mmCIF file of C-alpha atoms in Angstrom:
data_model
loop_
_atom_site.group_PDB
_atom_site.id
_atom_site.type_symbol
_atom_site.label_atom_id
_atom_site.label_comp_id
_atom_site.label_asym_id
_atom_site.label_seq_id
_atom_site.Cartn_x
_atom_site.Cartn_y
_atom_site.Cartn_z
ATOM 1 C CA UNK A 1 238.495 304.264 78.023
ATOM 2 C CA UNK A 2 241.523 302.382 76.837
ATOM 3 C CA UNK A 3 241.499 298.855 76.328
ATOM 4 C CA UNK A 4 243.445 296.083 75.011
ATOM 5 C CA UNK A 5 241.701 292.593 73.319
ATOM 6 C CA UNK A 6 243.902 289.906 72.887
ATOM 7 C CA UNK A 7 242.964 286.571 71.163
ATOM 8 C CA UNK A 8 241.455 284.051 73.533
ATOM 9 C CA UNK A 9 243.012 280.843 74.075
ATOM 10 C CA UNK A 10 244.616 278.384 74.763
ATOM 11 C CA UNK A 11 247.252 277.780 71.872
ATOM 12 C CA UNK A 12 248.245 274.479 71.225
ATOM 13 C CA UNK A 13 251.335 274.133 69.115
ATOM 14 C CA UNK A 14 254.370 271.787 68.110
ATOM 15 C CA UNK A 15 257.622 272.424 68.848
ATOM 16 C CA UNK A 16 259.440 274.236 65.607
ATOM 17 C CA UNK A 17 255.639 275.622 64.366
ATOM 18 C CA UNK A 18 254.997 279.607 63.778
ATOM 19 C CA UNK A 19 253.481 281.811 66.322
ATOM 20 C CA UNK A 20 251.197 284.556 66.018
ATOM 21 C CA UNK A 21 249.195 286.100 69.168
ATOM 22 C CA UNK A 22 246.917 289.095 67.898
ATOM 23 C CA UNK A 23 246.555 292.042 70.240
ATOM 24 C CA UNK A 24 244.317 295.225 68.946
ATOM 25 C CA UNK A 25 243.997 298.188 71.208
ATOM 26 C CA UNK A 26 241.856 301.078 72.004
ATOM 27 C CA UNK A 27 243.130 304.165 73.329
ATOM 28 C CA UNK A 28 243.031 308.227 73.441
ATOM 29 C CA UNK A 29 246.273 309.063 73.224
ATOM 30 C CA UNK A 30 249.502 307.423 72.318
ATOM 31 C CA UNK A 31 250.385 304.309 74.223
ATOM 32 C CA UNK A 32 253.054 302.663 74.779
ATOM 33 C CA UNK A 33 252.526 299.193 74.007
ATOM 34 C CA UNK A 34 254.349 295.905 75.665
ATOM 35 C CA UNK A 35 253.903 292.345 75.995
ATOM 36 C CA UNK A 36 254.564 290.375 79.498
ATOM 37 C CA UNK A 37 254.849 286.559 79.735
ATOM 38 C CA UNK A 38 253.843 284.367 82.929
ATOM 39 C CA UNK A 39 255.207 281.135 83.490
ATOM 40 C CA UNK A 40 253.872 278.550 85.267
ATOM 41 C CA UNK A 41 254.326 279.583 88.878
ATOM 42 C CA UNK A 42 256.303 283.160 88.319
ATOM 43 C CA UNK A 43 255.171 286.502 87.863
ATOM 44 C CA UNK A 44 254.751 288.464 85.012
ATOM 45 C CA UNK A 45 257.898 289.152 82.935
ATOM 46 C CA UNK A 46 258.688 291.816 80.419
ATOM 47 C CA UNK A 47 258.890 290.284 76.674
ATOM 48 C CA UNK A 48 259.223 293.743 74.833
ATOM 49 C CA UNK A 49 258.033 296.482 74.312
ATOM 50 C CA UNK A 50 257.522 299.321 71.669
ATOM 51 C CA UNK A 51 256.707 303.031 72.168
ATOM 52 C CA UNK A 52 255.661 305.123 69.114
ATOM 53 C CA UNK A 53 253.911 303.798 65.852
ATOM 54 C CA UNK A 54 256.168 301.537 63.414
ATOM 55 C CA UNK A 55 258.457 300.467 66.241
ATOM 56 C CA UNK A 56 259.091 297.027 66.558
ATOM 57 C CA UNK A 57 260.184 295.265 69.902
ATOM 58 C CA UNK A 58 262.182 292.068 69.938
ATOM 59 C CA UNK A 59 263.488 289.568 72.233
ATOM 60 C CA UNK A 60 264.297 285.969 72.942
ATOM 61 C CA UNK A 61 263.044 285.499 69.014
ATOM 62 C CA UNK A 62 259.789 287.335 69.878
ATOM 63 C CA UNK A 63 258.820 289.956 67.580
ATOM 64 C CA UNK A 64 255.796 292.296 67.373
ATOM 65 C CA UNK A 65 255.361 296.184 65.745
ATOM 66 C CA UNK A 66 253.366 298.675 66.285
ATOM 67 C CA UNK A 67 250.701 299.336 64.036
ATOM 68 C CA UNK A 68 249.103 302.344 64.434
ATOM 69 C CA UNK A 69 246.848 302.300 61.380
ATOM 70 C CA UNK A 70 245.905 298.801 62.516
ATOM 71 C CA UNK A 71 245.999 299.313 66.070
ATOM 72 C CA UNK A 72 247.464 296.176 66.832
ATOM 73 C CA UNK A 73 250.732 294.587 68.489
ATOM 74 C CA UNK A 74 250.799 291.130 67.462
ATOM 75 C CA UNK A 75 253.260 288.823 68.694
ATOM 76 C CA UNK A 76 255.141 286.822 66.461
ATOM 77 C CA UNK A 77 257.722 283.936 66.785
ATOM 78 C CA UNK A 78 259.290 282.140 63.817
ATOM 79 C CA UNK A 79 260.000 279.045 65.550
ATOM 80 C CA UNK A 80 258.644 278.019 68.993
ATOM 81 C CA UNK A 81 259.852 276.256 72.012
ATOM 82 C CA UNK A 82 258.526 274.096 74.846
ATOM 83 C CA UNK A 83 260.297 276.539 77.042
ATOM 84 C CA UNK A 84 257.909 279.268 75.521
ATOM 85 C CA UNK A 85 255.143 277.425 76.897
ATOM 86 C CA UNK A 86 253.627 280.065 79.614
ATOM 87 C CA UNK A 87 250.767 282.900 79.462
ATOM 88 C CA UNK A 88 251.085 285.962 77.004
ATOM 89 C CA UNK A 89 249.925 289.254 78.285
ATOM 90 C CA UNK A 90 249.818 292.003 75.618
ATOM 91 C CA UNK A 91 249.299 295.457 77.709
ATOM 92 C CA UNK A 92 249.568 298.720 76.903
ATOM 93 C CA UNK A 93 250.261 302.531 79.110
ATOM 94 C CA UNK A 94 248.962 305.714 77.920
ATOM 95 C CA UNK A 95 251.153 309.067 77.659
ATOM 96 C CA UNK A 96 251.007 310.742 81.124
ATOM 97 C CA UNK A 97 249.570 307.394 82.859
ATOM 98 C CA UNK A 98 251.687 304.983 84.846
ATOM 99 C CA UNK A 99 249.058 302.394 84.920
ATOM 100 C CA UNK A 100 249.086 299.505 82.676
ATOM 101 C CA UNK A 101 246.091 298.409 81.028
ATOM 102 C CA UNK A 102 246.027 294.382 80.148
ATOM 103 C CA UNK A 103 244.205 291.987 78.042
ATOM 104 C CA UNK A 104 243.154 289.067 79.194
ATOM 105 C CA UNK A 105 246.370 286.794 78.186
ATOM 106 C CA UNK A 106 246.324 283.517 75.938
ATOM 107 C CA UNK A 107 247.948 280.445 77.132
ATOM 108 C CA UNK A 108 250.328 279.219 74.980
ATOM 109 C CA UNK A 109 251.383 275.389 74.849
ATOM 110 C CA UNK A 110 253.796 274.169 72.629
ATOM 111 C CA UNK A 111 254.616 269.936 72.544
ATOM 112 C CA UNK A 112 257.837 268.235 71.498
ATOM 113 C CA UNK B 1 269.139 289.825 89.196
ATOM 114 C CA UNK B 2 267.279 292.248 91.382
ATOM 115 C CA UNK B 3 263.346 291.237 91.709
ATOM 116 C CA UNK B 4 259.916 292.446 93.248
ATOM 117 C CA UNK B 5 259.209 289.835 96.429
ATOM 118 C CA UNK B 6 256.051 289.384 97.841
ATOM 119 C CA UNK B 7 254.653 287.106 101.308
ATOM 120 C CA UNK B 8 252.772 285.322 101.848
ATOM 121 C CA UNK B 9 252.408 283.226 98.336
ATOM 122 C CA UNK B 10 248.607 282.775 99.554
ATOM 123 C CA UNK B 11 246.360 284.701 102.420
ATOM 124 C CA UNK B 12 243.583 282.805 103.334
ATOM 125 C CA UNK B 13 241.398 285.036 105.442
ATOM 126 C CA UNK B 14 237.836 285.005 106.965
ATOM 127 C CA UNK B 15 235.258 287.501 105.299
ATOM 128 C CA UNK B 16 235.562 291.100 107.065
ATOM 129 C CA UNK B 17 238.511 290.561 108.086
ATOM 130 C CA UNK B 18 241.936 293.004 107.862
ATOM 131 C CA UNK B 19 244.705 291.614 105.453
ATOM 132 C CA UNK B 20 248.058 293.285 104.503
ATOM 133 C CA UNK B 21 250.462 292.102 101.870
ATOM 134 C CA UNK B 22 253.653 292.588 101.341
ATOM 135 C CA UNK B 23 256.150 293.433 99.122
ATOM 136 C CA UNK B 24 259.738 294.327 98.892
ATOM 137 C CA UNK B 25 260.224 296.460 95.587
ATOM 138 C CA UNK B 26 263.449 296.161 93.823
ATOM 139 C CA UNK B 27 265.942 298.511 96.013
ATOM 140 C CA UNK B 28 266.851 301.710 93.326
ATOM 141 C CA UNK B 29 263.014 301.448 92.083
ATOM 142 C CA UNK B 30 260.937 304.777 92.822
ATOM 143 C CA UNK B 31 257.716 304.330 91.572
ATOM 144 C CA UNK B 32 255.694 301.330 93.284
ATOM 145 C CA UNK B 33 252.379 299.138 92.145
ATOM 146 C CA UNK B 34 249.517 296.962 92.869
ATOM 147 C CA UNK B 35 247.259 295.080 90.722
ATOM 148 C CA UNK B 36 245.047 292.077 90.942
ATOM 149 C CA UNK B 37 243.618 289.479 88.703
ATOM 150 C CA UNK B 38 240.611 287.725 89.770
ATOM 151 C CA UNK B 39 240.254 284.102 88.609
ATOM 152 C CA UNK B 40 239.476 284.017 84.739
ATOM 153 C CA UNK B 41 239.564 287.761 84.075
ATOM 154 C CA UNK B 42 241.894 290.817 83.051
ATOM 155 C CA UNK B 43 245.112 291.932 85.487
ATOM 156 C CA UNK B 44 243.724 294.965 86.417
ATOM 157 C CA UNK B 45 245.847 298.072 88.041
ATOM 158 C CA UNK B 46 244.799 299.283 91.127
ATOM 159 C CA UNK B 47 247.305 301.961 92.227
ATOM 160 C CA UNK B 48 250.945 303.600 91.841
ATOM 161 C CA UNK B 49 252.558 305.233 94.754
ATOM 162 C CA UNK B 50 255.655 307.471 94.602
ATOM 163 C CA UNK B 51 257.356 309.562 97.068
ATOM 164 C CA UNK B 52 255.317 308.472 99.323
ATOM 165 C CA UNK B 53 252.101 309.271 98.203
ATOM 166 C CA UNK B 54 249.131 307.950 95.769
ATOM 167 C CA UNK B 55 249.669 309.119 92.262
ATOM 168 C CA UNK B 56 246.802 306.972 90.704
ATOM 169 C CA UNK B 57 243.992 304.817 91.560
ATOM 170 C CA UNK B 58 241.355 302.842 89.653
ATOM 171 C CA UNK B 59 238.061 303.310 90.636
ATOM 172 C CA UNK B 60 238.405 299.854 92.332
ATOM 173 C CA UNK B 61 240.946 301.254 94.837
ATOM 174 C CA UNK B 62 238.236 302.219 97.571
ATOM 175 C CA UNK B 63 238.517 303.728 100.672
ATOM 176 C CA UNK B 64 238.879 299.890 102.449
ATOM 177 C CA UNK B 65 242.210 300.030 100.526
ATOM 178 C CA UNK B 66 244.956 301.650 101.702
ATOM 179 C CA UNK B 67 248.635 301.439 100.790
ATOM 180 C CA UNK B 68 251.849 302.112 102.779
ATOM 181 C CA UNK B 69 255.217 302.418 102.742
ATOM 182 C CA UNK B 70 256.430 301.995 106.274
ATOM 183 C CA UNK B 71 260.170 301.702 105.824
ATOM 184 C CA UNK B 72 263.157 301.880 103.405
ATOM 185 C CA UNK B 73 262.104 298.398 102.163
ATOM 186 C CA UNK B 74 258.421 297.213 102.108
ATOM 187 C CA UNK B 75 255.543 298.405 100.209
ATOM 188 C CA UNK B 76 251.948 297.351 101.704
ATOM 189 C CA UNK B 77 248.052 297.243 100.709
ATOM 190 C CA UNK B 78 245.895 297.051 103.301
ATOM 191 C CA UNK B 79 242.534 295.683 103.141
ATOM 192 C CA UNK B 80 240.586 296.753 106.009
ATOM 193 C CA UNK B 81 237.327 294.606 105.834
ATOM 194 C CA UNK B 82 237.544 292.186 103.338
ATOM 195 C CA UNK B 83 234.757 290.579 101.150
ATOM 196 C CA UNK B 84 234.228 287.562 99.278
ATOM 197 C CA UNK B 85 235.190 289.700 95.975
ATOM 198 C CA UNK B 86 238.480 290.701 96.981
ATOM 199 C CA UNK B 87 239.382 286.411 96.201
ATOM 200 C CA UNK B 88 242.275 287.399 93.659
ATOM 201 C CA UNK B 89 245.973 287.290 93.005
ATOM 202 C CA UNK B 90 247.597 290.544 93.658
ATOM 203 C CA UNK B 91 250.604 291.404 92.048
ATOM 204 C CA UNK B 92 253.534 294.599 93.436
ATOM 205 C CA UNK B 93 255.230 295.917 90.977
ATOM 206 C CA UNK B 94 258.287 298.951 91.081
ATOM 207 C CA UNK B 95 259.948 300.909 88.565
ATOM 208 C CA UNK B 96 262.731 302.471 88.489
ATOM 209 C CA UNK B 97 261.372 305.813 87.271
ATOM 210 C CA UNK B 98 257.976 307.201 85.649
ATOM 211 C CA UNK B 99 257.569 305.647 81.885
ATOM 212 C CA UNK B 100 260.453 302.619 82.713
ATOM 213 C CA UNK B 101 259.141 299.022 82.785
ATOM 214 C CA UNK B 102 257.373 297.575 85.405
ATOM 215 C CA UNK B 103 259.247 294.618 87.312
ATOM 216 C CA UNK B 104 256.228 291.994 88.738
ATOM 217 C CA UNK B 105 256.453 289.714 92.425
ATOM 218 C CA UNK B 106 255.203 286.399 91.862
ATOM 219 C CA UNK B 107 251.697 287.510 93.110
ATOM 220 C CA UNK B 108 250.017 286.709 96.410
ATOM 221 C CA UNK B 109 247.153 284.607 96.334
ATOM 222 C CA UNK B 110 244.436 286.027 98.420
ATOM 223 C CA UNK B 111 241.196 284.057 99.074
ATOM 224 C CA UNK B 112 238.161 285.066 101.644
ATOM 225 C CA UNK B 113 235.750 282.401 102.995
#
């Protein structure tokens, strides 16, 4: 079945430092891929999202692209906030399913 | 901005008991969700509902679950007899059509003694 297998955490980081959270995936047909942040007390939010192979979502100065030959979505920010400090969901939904399929999340904590 | 709402913020409920939550989808959304994430593991989908009827369930989504959506407004899951394994946070969801990104409540935490 599909699945999604996100690097464990928690991520400790200073404010300014480079961000990478891996995501790999399994699936049978062609997912759409996506990333959802929680902060502390909310639900989960929509961070991007990317639906064929060599797309590459973006937002707030989160980026991550779609490797197919990889299978991974791996999040990436250049420069990182203590506002980004929250839990990182990397999910994905196959063609012809509305269900999304998560990993586990990695807690991100970034210090002034 | 428009967002999922869900009561109570945390059920506390004796084993075997029935609990419903609740959730107000956002108002031009068609397609409506539950999932649950028990303490330490995955968010895990449980079921999608739209036009009125189930249009997938997980395997977890037995027959003591039951969803419902019993106006213009709410969306529902029923839990008719609940056991100490159904402690979780359960999170609504709605879309506003089939492939479109899911909008998340703020989860209701549900624990059984």
């Amino acid at each position: 079945g599909n699945s999604v297998t996100q690097m464990e955490g928690p991520v400790t980081l200073s404010e300014e430092a480079f961000l990478t959270i891996n995501c790999t995936y399994t699936a049978t047909g062609y997912p759409s891929l996506f990333w959802y942040v929680q902060y502390p007390g909310e639900g989960l939010q929509l961070l991007l999202k990317a639906t064929k192979a060599d797309d590459k979502g973006s937002n707030k100065g989160f980026e991550a692209t779609y490797r197919k030959e990889t299978t991974s979505f791996h999040l990436e920010k250049g420069s990182v906030q203590v506002s980004d400090s929250a839990v990182y969901f990397c999910a994905l939904s196959d063609f012809g399913s509305e269900k999304l399929v998560f990993g586990k999340g990695t807690k991100l904590t970034v210090n002034p | 901005e428009p967002e999922v709402t869900q009561t109570p913020s945390h059920q506390v409920t004796q084993m075997g008991q029935e609990v419903i939550l609740r959730c107000v989808p956002i108002s031009n959304h068609l397609y409506f969700y539950w999932y649950r994430q028990i303490l330490g593991q995955k968010v895990e989908f449980l079921v999608s509902f739209y036009n009125n009827e189930i249009s997938e369930k997980s395997e977890i989504f037995d027959d003591q679950f039951s969803v419902e959506r019993p106006d213009g407004s709410n969306f529902t899951l029923k839990i008719r007899s609940t056991k100490l394994e159904d402690s979780a946070m359960y999170f609504c969801a709605s879309s506003v059509n089939s492939g479109q990104p899911q909008h998340f409540g703020d989860g209701t935490r549900l624990s059984i003694l």
